[in-house]
Every structure is written in structure tokens, then in C-alpha cells.
mmCIF file of C-alpha atoms and ligand atoms in Angstrom:
data_model
loop_
_atom_site.group_PDB
_atom_site.id
_atom_site.type_symbol
_atom_site.label_atom_id
_atom_site.label_comp_id
_atom_site.label_asym_id
_atom_site.label_seq_id
_atom_site.Cartn_x
_atom_site.Cartn_y
_atom_site.Cartn_z
ATOM 1 C CA MET A 1 49.084 112.974 48.021
ATOM 2 C CA THR A 2 49.031 111.549 51.320
ATOM 3 C CA LYS A 3 48.925 107.551 51.359
ATOM 4 C CA LYS A 4 46.295 105.630 52.892
ATOM 5 C CA ILE A 5 47.140 103.888 56.493
ATOM 6 C CA ILE A 6 46.905 100.402 56.794
ATOM 7 C CA LEU A 7 46.797 98.596 60.053
ATOM 8 C CA THR A 8 46.790 94.959 60.660
ATOM 9 C CA GLY A 9 48.375 92.343 62.860
ATOM 10 C CA ASP A 10 48.818 88.556 64.168
ATOM 11 C CA ARG A 11 48.905 86.723 67.547
ATOM 12 C CA PRO A 12 52.299 85.533 68.061
ATOM 13 C CA THR A 13 50.978 81.967 69.040
ATOM 14 C CA GLY A 14 53.052 80.062 66.936
ATOM 15 C CA LYS A 15 55.193 80.486 63.438
ATOM 16 C CA LEU A 16 53.555 81.475 60.357
ATOM 17 C CA HIS A 17 52.366 79.270 57.759
ATOM 18 C CA LEU A 18 51.417 79.056 54.093
ATOM 19 C CA GLY A 19 47.695 80.222 54.999
ATOM 20 C CA HIS A 20 49.102 83.181 56.290
ATOM 21 C CA PHE A 21 51.129 83.520 53.251
ATOM 22 C CA VAL A 22 48.331 83.881 50.871
ATOM 23 C CA GLY A 23 45.748 85.420 53.025
ATOM 24 C CA SER A 24 47.927 88.241 54.662
ATOM 25 C CA LEU A 25 51.627 88.082 54.256
ATOM 26 C CA LYS A 26 51.568 88.270 50.576
ATOM 27 C CA SER A 27 49.363 91.617 49.804
ATOM 28 C CA ARG A 28 50.980 93.465 53.197
ATOM 29 C CA VAL A 29 54.145 92.982 50.639
ATOM 30 C CA GLU A 30 52.537 94.139 47.914
ATOM 31 C CA LEU A 31 50.593 96.909 50.049
ATOM 32 C CA GLN A 32 53.660 98.427 51.823
ATOM 33 C CA SER A 33 54.930 100.908 48.903
ATOM 34 C CA SER A 34 51.542 102.233 48.079
ATOM 35 C CA HIS A 35 50.705 102.395 51.829
ATOM 36 C CA ASP A 36 51.510 104.125 55.049
ATOM 37 C CA GLN A 37 51.596 100.005 56.660
ATOM 38 C CA TYR A 38 51.530 99.317 60.405
ATOM 39 C CA VAL A 39 51.714 95.625 61.214
ATOM 40 C CA MET A 40 51.326 94.985 64.790
ATOM 41 C CA VAL A 41 52.605 91.788 66.639
ATOM 42 C CA ALA A 42 49.481 91.316 68.907
ATOM 43 C CA ASP A 43 50.990 89.876 72.134
ATOM 44 C CA VAL A 44 48.485 91.420 74.198
ATOM 45 C CA GLN A 45 45.988 89.584 72.332
ATOM 46 C CA ALA A 46 47.773 86.493 72.317
ATOM 47 C CA LEU A 47 48.091 86.520 76.052
ATOM 48 C CA THR A 48 44.279 86.881 76.798
ATOM 49 C CA ASP A 49 44.306 82.962 75.760
ATOM 50 C CA TYR A 50 47.656 82.458 76.839
ATOM 51 C CA PHE A 51 47.838 84.107 79.819
ATOM 52 C CA GLU A 52 49.086 80.792 82.006
ATOM 53 C CA ASN A 53 52.002 80.304 79.073
ATOM 54 C CA PRO A 54 53.442 83.729 78.437
ATOM 55 C CA GLN A 55 56.636 82.434 77.624
ATOM 56 C CA LYS A 56 55.187 80.795 74.429
ATOM 57 C CA VAL A 57 53.768 84.393 73.377
ATOM 58 C CA VAL A 58 56.832 85.865 74.317
ATOM 59 C CA ASP A 59 59.130 83.573 71.960
ATOM 60 C CA ASN A 60 56.333 83.711 69.067
ATOM 61 C CA VAL A 61 56.837 87.448 68.943
ATOM 62 C CA TRP A 62 60.658 87.189 67.500
ATOM 63 C CA GLU A 63 59.808 83.830 65.323
ATOM 64 C CA ILE A 64 57.013 86.155 63.466
ATOM 65 C CA VAL A 65 58.891 89.429 63.325
ATOM 66 C CA ALA A 66 61.596 86.965 61.463
ATOM 67 C CA ASP A 67 58.882 85.608 59.507
ATOM 68 C CA TYR A 68 57.394 89.124 58.625
ATOM 69 C CA ILE A 69 61.137 90.071 56.915
ATOM 70 C CA SER A 70 61.813 86.601 55.603
ATOM 71 C CA VAL A 71 58.631 87.274 53.369
ATOM 72 C CA GLY A 72 59.795 90.588 52.169
ATOM 73 C CA ILE A 73 58.225 93.077 54.489
ATOM 74 C CA ASP A 74 60.555 95.869 54.360
ATOM 75 C CA PRO A 75 61.151 97.880 58.042
ATOM 76 C CA GLN A 76 62.127 100.689 55.989
ATOM 77 C CA LEU A 77 58.101 100.692 54.608
ATOM 78 C CA THR A 78 56.279 98.917 56.970
ATOM 79 C CA THR A 79 56.079 100.159 61.089
ATOM 80 C CA ILE A 80 56.304 96.672 62.574
ATOM 81 C CA PHE A 81 55.683 96.891 66.295
ATOM 82 C CA ILE A 82 54.982 95.093 69.693
ATOM 83 C CA GLN A 83 51.478 95.519 70.946
ATOM 84 C CA SER A 84 52.604 95.324 74.708
ATOM 85 C CA GLN A 85 54.940 98.438 73.926
ATOM 86 C CA ILE A 86 52.032 100.704 73.325
ATOM 87 C CA PRO A 87 50.469 102.192 76.278
ATOM 88 C CA ALA A 88 48.119 104.427 74.736
ATOM 89 C CA LEU A 89 46.146 101.159 73.426
ATOM 90 C CA GLY A 90 45.339 99.893 76.871
ATOM 91 C CA GLU A 91 44.154 103.234 77.789
ATOM 92 C CA LEU A 92 41.800 103.404 74.690
ATOM 93 C CA THR A 93 40.690 100.351 75.431
ATOM 94 C CA THR A 94 39.319 101.443 78.819
ATOM 95 C CA TYR A 95 37.315 104.588 77.256
ATOM 96 C CA TYR A 96 35.790 101.949 74.731
ATOM 97 C CA MET A 97 34.740 99.747 76.878
ATOM 98 C CA ASN A 98 32.024 102.451 78.415
ATOM 99 C CA LEU A 99 30.335 102.501 74.704
ATOM 100 C CA VAL A 100 30.204 98.536 74.345
ATOM 101 C CA SER A 101 27.403 96.652 75.758
ATOM 102 C CA ILE A 102 28.085 92.992 77.136
ATOM 103 C CA SER A 103 25.115 91.679 75.021
ATOM 104 C CA ARG A 104 26.988 93.477 71.960
ATOM 105 C CA LEU A 105 30.269 91.577 72.860
ATOM 106 C CA GLU A 106 28.085 88.066 73.204
ATOM 107 C CA ARG A 107 27.085 88.576 70.101
ATOM 108 C CA ASN A 108 30.417 88.313 67.933
ATOM 109 C CA PRO A 109 30.178 85.209 65.902
ATOM 110 C CA THR A 110 34.152 84.952 65.806
ATOM 111 C CA VAL A 111 34.533 85.284 69.966
ATOM 112 C CA LYS A 112 31.606 82.625 70.271
ATOM 113 C CA ALA A 113 33.018 80.206 68.136
ATOM 114 C CA GLU A 114 36.300 80.684 69.935
ATOM 115 C CA ILE A 115 34.847 80.413 73.258
ATOM 116 C CA ALA A 116 33.538 77.105 72.291
ATOM 117 C CA GLN A 117 36.774 75.876 70.760
ATOM 118 C CA LYS A 118 38.740 76.709 73.640
ATOM 119 C CA GLY A 119 36.130 75.201 76.231
ATOM 120 C CA PHE A 120 36.244 78.278 78.397
ATOM 121 C CA GLY A 121 32.927 76.800 79.722
ATOM 122 C CA GLU A 122 31.245 79.632 82.346
ATOM 123 C CA SER A 123 34.866 80.925 83.016
ATOM 124 C CA VAL A 124 35.706 83.045 79.823
ATOM 125 C CA PRO A 125 38.205 85.369 81.292
ATOM 126 C CA THR A 126 37.217 89.267 80.933
ATOM 127 C CA GLY A 127 40.243 89.990 78.995
ATOM 128 C CA PHE A 128 39.424 87.554 76.569
ATOM 129 C CA PHE A 129 35.897 88.413 76.087
ATOM 130 C CA CYS A 130 36.876 92.072 75.494
ATOM 131 C CA TYR A 131 39.239 91.698 72.954
ATOM 132 C CA PRO A 132 37.209 92.925 70.150
ATOM 133 C CA ILE A 133 37.431 96.161 71.964
ATOM 134 C CA SER A 134 41.139 96.246 72.462
ATOM 135 C CA GLN A 135 41.346 95.729 68.842
ATOM 136 C CA ALA A 136 39.227 98.602 68.004
ATOM 137 C CA ALA A 137 41.652 100.389 70.091
ATOM 138 C CA ASP A 138 44.349 98.939 67.464
ATOM 139 C CA ILE A 139 42.641 100.130 64.790
ATOM 140 C CA THR A 140 41.536 103.457 65.693
ATOM 141 C CA ALA A 141 45.035 104.256 67.510
ATOM 142 C CA PHE A 142 46.457 104.372 63.914
ATOM 143 C CA LYS A 143 43.469 105.685 62.246
ATOM 144 C CA ALA A 144 43.591 102.816 59.789
ATOM 145 C CA GLU A 145 41.372 103.304 56.708
ATOM 146 C CA LEU A 146 42.412 99.388 55.842
ATOM 147 C CA VAL A 147 42.327 96.587 57.791
ATOM 148 C CA PRO A 148 43.483 93.579 55.489
ATOM 149 C CA VAL A 149 42.261 90.364 57.477
ATOM 150 C CA GLY A 150 40.477 86.868 56.818
ATOM 151 C CA GLU A 151 36.785 86.823 57.041
ATOM 152 C CA ASP A 152 36.687 85.949 60.564
ATOM 153 C CA GLN A 153 38.144 89.553 61.622
ATOM 154 C CA LEU A 154 35.033 91.278 60.095
ATOM 155 C CA PRO A 155 32.791 91.406 63.038
ATOM 156 C CA MET A 156 35.648 93.059 64.930
ATOM 157 C CA ILE A 157 36.122 95.874 62.291
ATOM 158 C CA GLU A 158 32.438 96.451 62.074
ATOM 159 C CA LEU A 159 32.474 96.812 66.098
ATOM 160 C CA SER A 160 35.698 99.097 65.643
ATOM 161 C CA ASN A 161 33.334 101.468 63.468
ATOM 162 C CA GLU A 162 30.496 101.260 65.748
ATOM 163 C CA ILE A 163 32.831 102.554 68.444
ATOM 164 C CA VAL A 164 34.040 105.282 65.854
ATOM 165 C CA ARG A 165 30.710 106.680 65.074
ATOM 166 C CA LYS A 166 29.516 106.083 68.695
ATOM 167 C CA PHE A 167 32.673 108.006 70.233
ATOM 168 C CA ASN A 168 32.427 110.676 67.601
ATOM 169 C CA ARG A 169 28.859 111.400 68.207
ATOM 170 C CA LEU A 170 28.811 111.393 71.940
ATOM 171 C CA TYR A 171 32.049 114.092 72.117
ATOM 172 C CA ASN A 172 31.099 115.709 69.478
ATOM 173 C CA THR A 173 34.335 115.165 67.410
ATOM 174 C CA ASP A 174 35.928 113.836 64.276
ATOM 175 C CA CYS A 175 39.085 112.378 65.776
ATOM 176 C CA LEU A 176 38.482 108.780 65.063
ATOM 177 C CA LYS A 177 38.278 107.294 61.774
ATOM 178 C CA GLU A 178 36.284 104.442 60.447
ATOM 179 C CA ALA A 179 38.216 101.557 58.749
ATOM 180 C CA LYS A 180 37.380 99.391 55.752
ATOM 181 C CA PRO A 181 38.379 95.592 55.768
ATOM 182 C CA HIS A 182 40.546 94.516 52.951
ATOM 183 C CA LEU A 183 39.729 90.660 52.194
ATOM 184 C CA SER A 184 42.370 88.759 50.056
ATOM 185 C CA ASN A 185 41.237 87.432 47.194
ATOM 186 C CA VAL A 186 42.047 83.643 48.319
ATOM 187 C CA GLY A 187 39.718 81.886 50.806
ATOM 188 C CA ARG A 188 41.305 80.293 53.669
ATOM 189 C CA LEU A 189 43.518 77.610 52.968
ATOM 190 C CA VAL A 190 42.807 74.391 54.286
ATOM 191 C CA GLY A 191 45.400 72.267 56.163
ATOM 192 C CA ILE A 192 47.057 69.434 54.358
ATOM 193 C CA ASP A 193 44.770 66.968 55.919
ATOM 194 C CA GLY A 194 41.738 68.467 54.352
ATOM 195 C CA LYS A 195 40.440 70.097 57.725
ATOM 196 C CA ALA A 196 38.496 73.616 57.213
ATOM 197 C CA LYS A 197 41.452 75.680 58.663
ATOM 198 C CA ALA A 198 45.231 75.332 58.271
ATOM 199 C CA GLY A 199 45.918 76.048 61.959
ATOM 200 C CA LYS A 200 49.114 76.518 64.294
ATOM 201 C CA SER A 201 47.853 74.678 66.979
ATOM 202 C CA LEU A 202 46.113 71.609 64.338
ATOM 203 C CA ASN A 203 49.725 70.837 63.307
ATOM 204 C CA ASN A 204 48.205 70.693 59.580
ATOM 205 C CA ALA A 205 50.062 73.446 57.873
ATOM 206 C CA ILE A 206 53.382 73.953 56.089
ATOM 207 C CA PHE A 207 55.192 76.484 57.679
ATOM 208 C CA LEU A 208 57.375 79.012 56.122
ATOM 209 C CA ASN A 209 60.691 77.760 57.544
ATOM 210 C CA ASP A 210 59.993 73.811 57.173
ATOM 211 C CA SER A 211 62.694 72.140 55.753
ATOM 212 C CA PRO A 212 62.612 71.071 52.179
ATOM 213 C CA GLU A 213 62.165 67.571 53.626
ATOM 214 C CA ILE A 214 59.732 68.340 55.855
ATOM 215 C CA ILE A 215 57.651 70.211 52.658
ATOM 216 C CA LYS A 216 58.302 67.368 50.949
ATOM 217 C CA GLN A 217 56.731 64.600 53.492
ATOM 218 C CA LYS A 218 53.957 67.154 54.086
ATOM 219 C CA VAL A 219 52.923 67.386 50.641
ATOM 220 C CA TYR A 220 53.363 64.141 50.026
ATOM 221 C CA SER A 221 50.890 63.182 53.179
ATOM 222 C CA MET A 222 48.294 65.376 51.791
ATOM 223 C CA PHE A 223 44.586 64.492 51.718
ATOM 224 C CA THR A 224 43.227 63.787 47.969
ATOM 225 C CA ASP A 225 40.339 61.727 46.823
ATOM 226 C CA PRO A 226 40.061 58.707 49.410
ATOM 227 C CA ASP A 227 38.462 56.568 46.187
ATOM 228 C CA HIS A 228 40.885 57.628 43.795
ATOM 229 C CA LEU A 229 43.069 54.642 44.028
ATOM 230 C CA LYS A 230 44.588 53.699 40.921
ATOM 231 C CA ALA A 231 45.916 56.642 38.472
ATOM 232 C CA THR A 232 43.182 55.368 35.966
ATOM 233 C CA ASP A 233 40.344 56.134 38.227
ATOM 234 C CA PRO A 234 38.495 59.210 37.627
ATOM 235 C CA GLY A 235 39.282 61.585 40.615
ATOM 236 C CA LYS A 236 37.157 64.133 42.445
ATOM 237 C CA ILE A 237 38.989 67.746 42.653
ATOM 238 C CA GLU A 238 36.263 69.108 45.550
ATOM 239 C CA GLY A 239 37.917 68.416 49.047
ATOM 240 C CA ASN A 240 41.234 67.285 47.381
ATOM 241 C CA VAL A 241 43.855 68.993 49.202
ATOM 242 C CA VAL A 242 46.650 69.033 46.582
ATOM 243 C CA PHE A 243 44.169 70.909 43.885
ATOM 244 C CA ALA A 244 43.526 73.521 46.514
ATOM 245 C CA TYR A 245 47.628 74.185 47.048
ATOM 246 C CA LEU A 246 47.945 74.218 43.497
ATOM 247 C CA ASP A 247 45.109 76.788 43.090
ATOM 248 C CA ALA A 248 46.544 78.929 45.670
ATOM 249 C CA PHE A 249 50.561 78.435 44.502
ATOM 250 C CA HIS A 250 51.061 77.596 41.194
ATOM 251 C CA GLU A 251 51.287 80.477 38.321
ATOM 252 C CA ASP A 252 50.526 78.465 35.743
ATOM 253 C CA LYS A 253 46.670 78.429 36.004
ATOM 254 C CA GLU A 254 46.033 76.771 32.557
ATOM 255 C CA GLU A 255 48.171 74.044 33.780
ATOM 256 C CA VAL A 256 46.249 73.661 36.591
ATOM 257 C CA SER A 257 42.968 73.589 34.983
ATOM 258 C CA SER A 258 43.785 71.141 32.477
ATOM 259 C CA LEU A 259 45.448 68.901 35.416
ATOM 260 C CA LYS A 260 41.960 69.150 36.835
ATOM 261 C CA LYS A 261 40.345 67.892 33.918
ATOM 262 C CA GLN A 262 42.700 65.026 33.529
ATOM 263 C CA TYR A 263 42.286 64.219 36.838
ATOM 264 C CA VAL A 264 38.122 64.076 36.521
ATOM 265 C CA LYS A 265 38.612 61.869 33.652
ATOM 266 C CA GLY A 266 41.099 59.377 35.023
ATOM 267 C CA GLY A 267 44.673 58.702 34.294
ATOM 268 C CA LEU A 268 46.459 60.855 36.365
ATOM 269 C CA GLY A 269 48.077 59.834 39.460
ATOM 270 C CA ASP A 270 48.278 61.661 42.571
ATOM 271 C CA THR A 271 52.120 61.357 42.984
ATOM 272 C CA VAL A 272 52.669 63.064 39.716
ATOM 273 C CA LEU A 273 50.425 66.023 41.092
ATOM 274 C CA LYS A 274 52.114 65.823 44.599
ATOM 275 C CA SER A 275 55.388 66.095 42.770
ATOM 276 C CA LEU A 276 54.265 69.413 40.993
ATOM 277 C CA LEU A 277 53.408 70.689 44.045
ATOM 278 C CA ASN A 278 56.310 69.931 45.887
ATOM 279 C CA GLU A 279 58.568 71.847 43.390
ATOM 280 C CA THR A 280 55.883 74.787 43.221
ATOM 281 C CA LEU A 281 56.048 74.992 47.380
ATOM 282 C CA GLN A 282 59.990 74.421 47.362
ATOM 283 C CA LYS A 283 60.453 77.254 44.830
ATOM 284 C CA ILE A 284 58.456 79.802 47.101
ATOM 285 C CA LEU A 285 59.646 78.843 50.131
ATOM 286 C CA PHE A 286 63.526 78.274 49.200
ATOM 287 C CA PRO A 287 64.105 82.119 48.981
ATOM 288 C CA ILE A 288 62.013 82.888 52.507
ATOM 289 C CA ARG A 289 64.184 80.303 53.995
ATOM 290 C CA GLU A 290 67.397 81.910 53.080
ATOM 291 C CA LYS A 291 66.303 84.985 54.219
ATOM 292 C CA ARG A 292 65.067 83.971 57.774
ATOM 293 C CA GLU A 293 68.631 82.037 57.921
ATOM 294 C CA SER A 294 70.721 85.341 57.347
ATOM 295 C CA LEU A 295 68.650 87.104 60.023
ATOM 296 C CA VAL A 296 70.583 88.362 63.222
ATOM 297 C CA LYS A 297 68.121 88.140 66.280
ATOM 298 C CA GLN A 298 69.727 91.564 67.834
ATOM 299 C CA ASP A 299 69.063 93.311 64.664
ATOM 300 C CA LEU A 300 65.685 92.116 64.717
ATOM 301 C CA ILE A 301 65.208 93.872 68.179
ATOM 302 C CA GLU A 302 67.183 97.006 66.946
ATOM 303 C CA CYS A 303 64.758 97.205 64.347
ATOM 304 C CA CYS A 304 61.676 96.525 66.167
ATOM 305 C CA PHE A 305 62.690 98.889 68.935
ATOM 306 C CA LEU A 306 63.061 101.985 66.591
ATOM 307 C CA SER A 307 59.467 101.438 64.727
ATOM 308 C CA THR A 308 57.930 100.383 67.972
ATOM 309 C CA GLN A 309 58.777 104.182 69.313
ATOM 310 C CA LYS A 310 57.488 105.435 66.175
ATOM 311 C CA ALA A 311 54.074 103.370 66.543
ATOM 312 C CA LYS A 312 54.367 104.642 70.273
ATOM 313 C CA SER A 313 54.111 108.405 69.539
ATOM 314 C CA VAL A 314 51.665 107.837 66.695
ATOM 315 C CA ALA A 315 48.997 106.124 68.964
ATOM 316 C CA GLN A 316 50.006 108.434 71.934
ATOM 317 C CA LYS A 317 48.863 111.240 69.727
ATOM 318 C CA THR A 318 45.056 109.679 68.900
ATOM 319 C CA LEU A 319 44.869 109.311 72.518
ATOM 320 C CA ASP A 320 45.754 112.599 73.530
ATOM 321 C CA GLU A 321 43.139 113.631 71.128
ATOM 322 C CA VAL A 322 40.662 111.425 72.167
ATOM 323 C CA LYS A 323 41.053 112.731 75.907
ATOM 324 C CA HIS A 324 40.730 116.214 74.532
ATOM 325 C CA ALA A 325 37.537 115.463 73.133
ATOM 326 C CA MET A 326 36.119 114.023 76.239
ATOM 327 C CA GLY A 327 37.418 116.877 78.135
ATOM 328 C CA VAL A 328 39.844 114.645 80.287
ATOM 329 C CA ASP A 329 43.024 116.492 79.367
ATOM 330 C CA PHE A 330 43.474 118.261 82.638
ATOM 331 C CA PHE A 331 46.741 119.654 82.259
ATOM 332 C CA GLY A 332 46.634 121.043 78.753
ATOM 333 C CA LYS A 333 49.206 119.821 75.794
ATOM 334 C CA LYS A 334 52.161 119.070 78.393
ATOM 335 C CA PRO A 335 52.812 120.120 81.671
ATOM 336 C CA SER A 336 55.740 122.723 81.852
ATOM 337 C CA ASN A 337 58.578 122.198 84.431
ATOM 338 C CA SER A 338 57.663 125.474 85.916
ATOM 339 C CA SER A 339 55.617 125.848 89.513
ATOM 340 C CA PHE A 340 52.528 124.397 89.792
ATOM 341 C CA MET A 341 50.447 127.659 90.505
HETATM 342 N N1 LIG B 401 42.875 89.549 65.726
HETATM 343 C C1 LIG B 401 43.660 89.150 64.982
HETATM 344 C C2 LIG B 401 44.125 87.792 64.572
HETATM 345 O O1 LIG B 401 43.639 86.855 65.582
HETATM 346 C C3 LIG B 401 45.080 89.835 65.459
HETATM 347 C C4 LIG B 401 45.039 91.254 65.435
HETATM 348 C C5 LIG B 401 44.883 91.915 66.742
HETATM 349 C C6 LIG B 401 44.434 92.312 64.457
HETATM 350 N N2 LIG B 401 44.628 93.428 66.431
HETATM 351 C C7 LIG B 401 44.448 93.560 65.160
HETATM 352 C C8 LIG B 401 44.318 92.359 62.887
HETATM 353 C C9 LIG B 401 43.907 94.875 64.524
HETATM 354 C C10 LIG B 401 43.782 93.340 62.417
HETATM 355 C C11 LIG B 401 44.083 94.602 63.247
HETATM 356 O O2 LIG B 401 44.370 87.442 63.655
#
């Protein structure tokens, strides 16, 4: 039986944190043996809003690759590759741009929110505005059947599938495949300050390579229930970051639920909870940090080079089919070296 194809990726704009760990990294590790998995470092996409600071993107490429391998994404099982090194992705994007209207792009709720958040105003760069099309190229180039993502990425997969249907219909082919999203069953992890999102740029996340001291410090600074002043006071679970993290990371769900009951009733102090969470997180992050410290950058580069070559040829094959479907393959499969006429 052939394995189902997975494609997913991250923008290299910062180190990965616990939000990524529960949201995507864990499921990549679980899926990699049973699937043909591609994980892409989306540096081209990152440059659509970091074009003034490419060095930041470049530096984070290797950070992210190191994060991947540290959490157990195995380069023998998963093809880890770098987006900018795959020319076919740019070419596919060019052809797909013909199939998407500007008003369709304007309706993308994720892009809309990002435009507001980044304060582009009237000067939204075209590259940024069109990144959902380039993301469709990423997905379709590998004929991905499953795309593990967070909820905010659903509009991208929807657009990608629209492009697939339109392309196949227009050019009377079935070379492009529709993809299904694969949502992790854990919702988005809140920031340690209680903000809706743990973010690289918001500085409210616990990073995979934070030191034990920093982890502890972050756990003890977590937002709980501001009205829970004494241990004997009844406390609130909702909006309480420590419980959100215990829910996401503590293995013993029964223990967490009995702690919640106790907290609501009163008689359970924040420090007891924080110390339990600290212990839980230290246990998870210790082997990841150890593995990361053992990695040698040159090995990462060599390993990524080989897998990027593989990704390059897979994407090229799809591009060849796409061009063939449109009839723009003037020289057939491969021009030979013999004289032209
Ligand atoms: N947009 C994704 C993010 O911000 C990254 C990404 C780029 C991606 N191309 C992709 C994810 C293709 C899934 C499939 O996290």
C-alpha cells in the first residue's frame, strides 16, 4: 500500500515554542512512519513580510531545522526541505495567479487579520498579499493529501483546493490533487501572559530550547486568576494559563481534573500548581534540549541539502505535468543534446 502524502511547514521567523510542539510538531513525529511526509521551512513565505530583514529569516532556517530534529522529526522518515531552493514552486505560483481574482484574495480572513496586525495600511506588498497562492503551490507540488495545520490555515487549503479544481477543469487534467486539512486536537496554546496566542514575536512563549531556569521563571510568572489571592480563596479555571498548560502537557488527566475541582472550591495555592507544571514541562523539554545540544550545524546542512534535492525533483515533476496540461512544454520531455533541427 502506498503511504499518504503529507506536506506542512513553518515560516522561519523565530525559534519554535511549546505552542508549535502541541499544535504541530508532536503530530508530525507521530505521522512520519505511516505517511510520506514533507516538512518545509517556508523561508520564501517568511520573506513576504520580512523582506527588509532577510538575515533574520536566514538565521532562523537552521534554528527551525534543529528544532525539528530535536523533537524527533527523523530526516530518514521525513523530507525536511527549504522552500527557496525549489524553483518549481515559484513557477507554479505564476501559473496559479491567473486562476485567482484579487477580490478572492481580499476575502481571506487570515491574510486580512495579518494585514491589520502588521499595519501595512494601503501599502500591502504584492508578495505578501499573494502568499496564499504560493502556499497552494507548496501543497500541490507535492500532491499532498493531508496538510496538518492550525485553524488559521484553513482558508489557505480551501483556496488551494479551488485552484486545483479550476486548473484541472480548465486544462482537462487530473494532475493536481485536492488536500485535506489535518487539525491537531489541541486548540491553540495561550501565551504565558494569558494572551490568546503564544507567539514568537509577542515574547510570551516557552521556547523548545529555553534553559531550565528560564522555563521555571516563565512558569512562575504565568497569569492565573487575579482574584485568587490566598490559597483558601476559590479560584477560576477559565483564563487560567497554568491550567491551560496542564491540560495540554500533563499526562495524568484525572489528576488535572481533581486539581481543578480543588482549585474552584478553594484551598489550592498557585505555587503548588506552578511547581507541578514546571516539573511536567522540564521533563518534556529535557530530552529535546539534550538532543539539540548534540547537533552539529554542518550535519544539518548536509542532511537538508540531500532532502531538498529530493523535494526539488518531486516538485519539478508536478511542474512538468502542469506545463504539459497547459501545452507549454515546447521541447517535450527533455531536449536532447543533438542539433536543433
Ligand atoms: N503559512 C504557514 C504558517 O504560517 C506556513 C506554510 C507555508 C505552510 N506553506 C505551507 C503550511 C504549506 C502548510 C502547507 O504557519
